Short mmCIF file of C-alpha atoms in Angstrom, two decimals:
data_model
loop_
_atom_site.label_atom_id
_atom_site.label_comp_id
_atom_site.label_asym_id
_atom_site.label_seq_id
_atom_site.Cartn_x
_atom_site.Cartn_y
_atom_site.Cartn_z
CA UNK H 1 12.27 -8.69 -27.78
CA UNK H 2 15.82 -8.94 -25.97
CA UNK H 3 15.57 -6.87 -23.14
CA UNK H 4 19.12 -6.58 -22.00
CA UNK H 5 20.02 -6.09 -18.32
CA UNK H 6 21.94 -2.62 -17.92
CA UNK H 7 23.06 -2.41 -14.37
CA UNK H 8 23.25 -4.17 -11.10
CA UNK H 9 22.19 -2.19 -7.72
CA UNK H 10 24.11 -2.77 -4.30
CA UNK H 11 22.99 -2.50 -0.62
CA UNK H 12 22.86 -3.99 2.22
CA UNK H 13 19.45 -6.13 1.85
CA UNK H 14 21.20 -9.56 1.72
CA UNK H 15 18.14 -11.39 1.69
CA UNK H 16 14.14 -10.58 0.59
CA UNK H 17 13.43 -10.87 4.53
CA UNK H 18 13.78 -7.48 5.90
CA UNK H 19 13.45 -5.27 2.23
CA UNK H 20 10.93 -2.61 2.80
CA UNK H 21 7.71 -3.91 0.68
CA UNK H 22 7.42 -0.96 -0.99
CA UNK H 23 10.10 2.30 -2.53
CA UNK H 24 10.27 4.95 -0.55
CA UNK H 25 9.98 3.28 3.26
CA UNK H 26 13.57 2.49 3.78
CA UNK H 27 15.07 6.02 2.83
CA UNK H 28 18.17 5.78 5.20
CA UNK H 29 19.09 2.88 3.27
CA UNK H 30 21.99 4.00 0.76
CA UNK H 31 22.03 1.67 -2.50
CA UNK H 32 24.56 1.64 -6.07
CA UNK H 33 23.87 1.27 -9.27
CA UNK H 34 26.44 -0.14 -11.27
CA UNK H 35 26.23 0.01 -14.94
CA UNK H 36 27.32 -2.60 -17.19
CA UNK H 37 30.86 -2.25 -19.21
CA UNK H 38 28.76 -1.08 -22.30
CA UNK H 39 26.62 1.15 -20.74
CA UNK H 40 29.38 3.23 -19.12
CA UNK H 41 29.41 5.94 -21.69
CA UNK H 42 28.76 9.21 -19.51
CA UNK H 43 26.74 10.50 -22.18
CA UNK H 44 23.95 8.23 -21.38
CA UNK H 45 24.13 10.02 -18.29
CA UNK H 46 24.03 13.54 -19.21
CA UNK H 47 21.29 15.74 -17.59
CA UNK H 48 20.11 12.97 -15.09
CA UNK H 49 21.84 15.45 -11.98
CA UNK H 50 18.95 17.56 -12.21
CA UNK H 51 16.32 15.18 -11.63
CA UNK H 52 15.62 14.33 -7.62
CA UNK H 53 14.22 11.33 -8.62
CA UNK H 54 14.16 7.95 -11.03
CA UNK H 55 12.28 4.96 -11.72
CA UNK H 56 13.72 1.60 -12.08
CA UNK H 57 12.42 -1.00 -13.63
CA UNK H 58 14.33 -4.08 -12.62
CA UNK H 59 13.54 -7.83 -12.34
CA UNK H 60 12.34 -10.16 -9.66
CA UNK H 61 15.24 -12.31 -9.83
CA UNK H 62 14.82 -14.18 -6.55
CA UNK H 63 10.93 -14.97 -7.35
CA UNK H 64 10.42 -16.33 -10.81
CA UNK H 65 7.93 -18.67 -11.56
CA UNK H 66 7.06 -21.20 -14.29
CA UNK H 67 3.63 -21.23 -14.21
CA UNK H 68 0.76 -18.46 -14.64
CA UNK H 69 -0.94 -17.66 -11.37
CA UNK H 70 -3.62 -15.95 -11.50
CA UNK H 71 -4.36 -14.75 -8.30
CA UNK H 72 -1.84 -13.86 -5.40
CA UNK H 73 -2.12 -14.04 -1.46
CA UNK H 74 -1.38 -10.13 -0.24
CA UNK H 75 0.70 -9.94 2.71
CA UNK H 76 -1.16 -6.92 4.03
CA UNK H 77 -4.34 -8.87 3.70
CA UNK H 78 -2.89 -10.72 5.88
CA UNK H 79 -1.97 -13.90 3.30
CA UNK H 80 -5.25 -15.64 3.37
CA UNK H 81 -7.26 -13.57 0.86
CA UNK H 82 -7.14 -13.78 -2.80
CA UNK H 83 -6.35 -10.99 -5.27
CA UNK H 84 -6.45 -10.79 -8.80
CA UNK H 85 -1.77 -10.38 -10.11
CA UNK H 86 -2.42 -7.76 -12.02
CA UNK H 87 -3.99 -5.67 -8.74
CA UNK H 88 -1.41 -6.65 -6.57
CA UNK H 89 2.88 -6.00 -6.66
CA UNK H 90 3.33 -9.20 -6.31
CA UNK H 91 6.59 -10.54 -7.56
CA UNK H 92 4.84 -13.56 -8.91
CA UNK H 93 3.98 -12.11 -12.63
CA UNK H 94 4.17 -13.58 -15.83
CA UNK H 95 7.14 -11.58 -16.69
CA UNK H 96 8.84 -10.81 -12.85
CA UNK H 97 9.57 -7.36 -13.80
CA UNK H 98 9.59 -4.40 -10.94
CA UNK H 99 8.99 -1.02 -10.84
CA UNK H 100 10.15 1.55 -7.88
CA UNK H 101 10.66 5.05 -7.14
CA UNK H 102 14.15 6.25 -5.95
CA UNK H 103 15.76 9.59 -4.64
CA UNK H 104 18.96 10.25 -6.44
CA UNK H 105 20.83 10.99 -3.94
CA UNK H 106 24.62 11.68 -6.00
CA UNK H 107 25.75 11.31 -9.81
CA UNK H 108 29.38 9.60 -9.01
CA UNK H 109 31.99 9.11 -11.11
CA UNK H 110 34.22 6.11 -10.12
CA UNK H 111 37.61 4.71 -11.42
CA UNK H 112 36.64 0.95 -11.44
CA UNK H 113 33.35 1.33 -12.59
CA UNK H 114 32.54 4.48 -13.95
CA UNK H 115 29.79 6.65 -13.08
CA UNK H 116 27.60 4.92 -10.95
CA UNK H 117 23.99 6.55 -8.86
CA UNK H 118 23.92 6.38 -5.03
CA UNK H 119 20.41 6.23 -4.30
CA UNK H 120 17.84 6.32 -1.04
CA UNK H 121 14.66 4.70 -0.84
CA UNK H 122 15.37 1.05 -2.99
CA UNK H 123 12.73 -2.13 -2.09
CA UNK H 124 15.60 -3.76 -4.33
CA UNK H 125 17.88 -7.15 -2.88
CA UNK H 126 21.38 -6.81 -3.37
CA UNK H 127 22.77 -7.99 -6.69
CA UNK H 128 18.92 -7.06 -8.32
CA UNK H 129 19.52 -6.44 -12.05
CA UNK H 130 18.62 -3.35 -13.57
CA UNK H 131 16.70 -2.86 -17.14
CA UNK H 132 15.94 0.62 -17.35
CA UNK H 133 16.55 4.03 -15.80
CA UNK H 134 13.83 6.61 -16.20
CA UNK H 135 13.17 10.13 -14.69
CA UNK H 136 10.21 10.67 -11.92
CA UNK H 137 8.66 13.50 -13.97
CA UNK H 138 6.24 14.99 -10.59
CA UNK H 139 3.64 17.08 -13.52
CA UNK H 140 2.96 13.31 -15.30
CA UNK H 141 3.71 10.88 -12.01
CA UNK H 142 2.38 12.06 -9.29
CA UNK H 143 -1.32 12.22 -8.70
CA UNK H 144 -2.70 12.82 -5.20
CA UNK H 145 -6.10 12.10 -5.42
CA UNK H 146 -5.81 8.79 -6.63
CA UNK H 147 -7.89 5.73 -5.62
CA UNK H 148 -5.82 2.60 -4.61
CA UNK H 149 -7.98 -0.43 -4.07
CA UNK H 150 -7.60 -2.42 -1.25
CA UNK H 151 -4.45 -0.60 -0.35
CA UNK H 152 -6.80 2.18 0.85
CA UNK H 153 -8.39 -0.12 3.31
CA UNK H 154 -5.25 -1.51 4.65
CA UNK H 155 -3.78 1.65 6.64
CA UNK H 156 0.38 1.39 7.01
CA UNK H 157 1.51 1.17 10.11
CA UNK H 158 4.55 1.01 12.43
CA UNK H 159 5.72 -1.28 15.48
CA UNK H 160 7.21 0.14 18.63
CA UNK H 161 11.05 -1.63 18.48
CA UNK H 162 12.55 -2.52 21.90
CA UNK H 163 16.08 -2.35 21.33
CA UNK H 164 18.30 -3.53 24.21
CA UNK H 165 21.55 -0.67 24.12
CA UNK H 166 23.88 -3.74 24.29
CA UNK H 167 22.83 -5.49 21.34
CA UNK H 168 21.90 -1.88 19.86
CA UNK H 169 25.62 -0.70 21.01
CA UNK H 170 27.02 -4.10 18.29
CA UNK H 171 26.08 -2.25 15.28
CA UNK H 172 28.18 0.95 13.75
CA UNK H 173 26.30 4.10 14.28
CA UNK H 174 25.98 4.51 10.34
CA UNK H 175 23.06 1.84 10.36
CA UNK H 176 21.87 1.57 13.71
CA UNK H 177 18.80 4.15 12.19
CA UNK H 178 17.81 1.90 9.28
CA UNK H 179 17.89 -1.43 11.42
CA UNK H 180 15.59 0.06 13.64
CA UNK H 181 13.41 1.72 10.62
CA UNK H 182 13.61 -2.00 9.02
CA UNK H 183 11.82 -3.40 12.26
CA UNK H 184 9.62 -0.33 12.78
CA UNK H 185 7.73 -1.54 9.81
CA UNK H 186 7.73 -5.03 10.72
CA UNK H 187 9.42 -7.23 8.09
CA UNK H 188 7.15 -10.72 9.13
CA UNK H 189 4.46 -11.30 7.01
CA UNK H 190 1.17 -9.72 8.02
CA UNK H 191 -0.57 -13.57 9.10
CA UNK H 192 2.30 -14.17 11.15
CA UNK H 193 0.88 -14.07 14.32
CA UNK H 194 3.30 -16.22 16.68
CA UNK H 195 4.45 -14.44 19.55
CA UNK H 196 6.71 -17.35 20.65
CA UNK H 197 8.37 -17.41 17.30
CA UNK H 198 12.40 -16.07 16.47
CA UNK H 199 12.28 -14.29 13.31
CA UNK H 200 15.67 -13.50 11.72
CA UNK H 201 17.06 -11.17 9.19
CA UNK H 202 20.60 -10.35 7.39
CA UNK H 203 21.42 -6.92 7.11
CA UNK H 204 24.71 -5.71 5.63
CA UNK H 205 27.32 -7.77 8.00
CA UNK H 206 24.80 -8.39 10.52
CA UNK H 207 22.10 -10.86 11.90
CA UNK H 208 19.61 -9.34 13.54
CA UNK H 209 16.97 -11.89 15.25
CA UNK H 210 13.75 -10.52 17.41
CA UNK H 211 10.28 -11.36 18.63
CA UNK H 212 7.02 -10.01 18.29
CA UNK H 213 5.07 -9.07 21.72
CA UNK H 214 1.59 -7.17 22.08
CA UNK H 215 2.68 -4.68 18.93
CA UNK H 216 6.26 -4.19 19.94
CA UNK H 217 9.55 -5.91 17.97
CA UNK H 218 12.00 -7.01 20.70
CA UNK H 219 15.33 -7.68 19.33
CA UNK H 220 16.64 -10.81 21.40
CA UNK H 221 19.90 -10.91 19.41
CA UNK H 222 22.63 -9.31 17.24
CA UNK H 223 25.92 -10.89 16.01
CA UNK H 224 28.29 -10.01 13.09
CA UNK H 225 29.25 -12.59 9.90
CA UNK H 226 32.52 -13.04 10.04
#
């Protein structure tokens, strides 16, 4: 089967390091979807306005591997115990396709590009290609009582971000929110335990780099790319 790549999606996640590890966490985070010259037609798009929400299938481009693993590491099990792929989201799959939930946000119709979807809530890097667009239908999708394996036992939480105002004060005002949402859930992977240790993250224009103390994220520094 030829499974042809329809769109491209664009936002500030320059880099896997920092991209909320599931859809739905970072939903300040404003992303495009940019369709592909021949799947412009605005008739493909017809209706999708009145949906407040789509899935995306898309591919792992960044994390493609050449051999069949098994079993994966889970980052919230903190990276030292062994799951089976197919319970996990790992990117590491036989065939490194993704799947997320997104808010549509606005329908837009562009003169370079035609009508593209501004959407909130993408675990998607920048440049991610697209394969399919399907509606969140809540009566079929959602289900409230479900059981979720070992992501039951592993409870989500957030880290208290120390933000010094002058580093804080180098960012515009339009992202200042999501930096500090990015850090709140703590981009390092859950067995990274080094409190002496600069981790470091691109953002948009920016580099944001911060340490780890007693449950807080203390950004040390913030500078722009030039």
């Amino acid at each position: 089967m030829d499974i042809k790549i329809i769109a491209y999606i664009y936002n500030d996640y320059n880099a896997k390091f920092g991209i909320p590890r599931q859809s739905g966490i970072g939903k300040g985070v404003l992303s495009e979807i940019v369709f592909e010259k021949e799947y412009r037609n605005p008739d493909a798009l017809r209706g999708i306005e009145d949906y407040s929400h789509l899935w995306l299938i898309w591919q792992f481009s960044k994390s493609v591997v050449a051999n069949f693993r098994p079993t994966v590491r889970p980052p919230r099990l903190g990276g030292n115990k062994r799951m089976g792929v197919f319970a996990t989201r790992s990117p590491f799959r036989p065939n490194p396709i993704g799947l997320s939930c997104v808010e549509l946000v606005e329908v837009k119709k562009t003169f370079d590009n035609g009508t593209v979807l501004i959407v909130s809530g993408a675990d998607l890097q920048n440049g991610t290609p697209i394969y399919d667009i399907k509606p969140y239908l809540a009566y079929a999708d959602a289900h409230p009582d479900a059981v979720c394996g070992f992501a039951d036992d592993v409870a989500p939480y957030r880290m208290k971000v120390d933000f010094p105002d002058k580093l804080l004060q180098k960012i515009a005002p339009s992202k200042r929110e999501d930096v500090v949402e990015i850090l709140a859930n703590d981009p390092r992977p859950s067995y990274h335990k080094d409190e002496k240790r600069e981790y470091g993250f691109s953002f948009g224009e920016y580099e944001i780099k911060f340490r780890s103390d007693s449950g807080c994220i203390r950004v040390t520094d913030v500078s722009q790319k030039l």
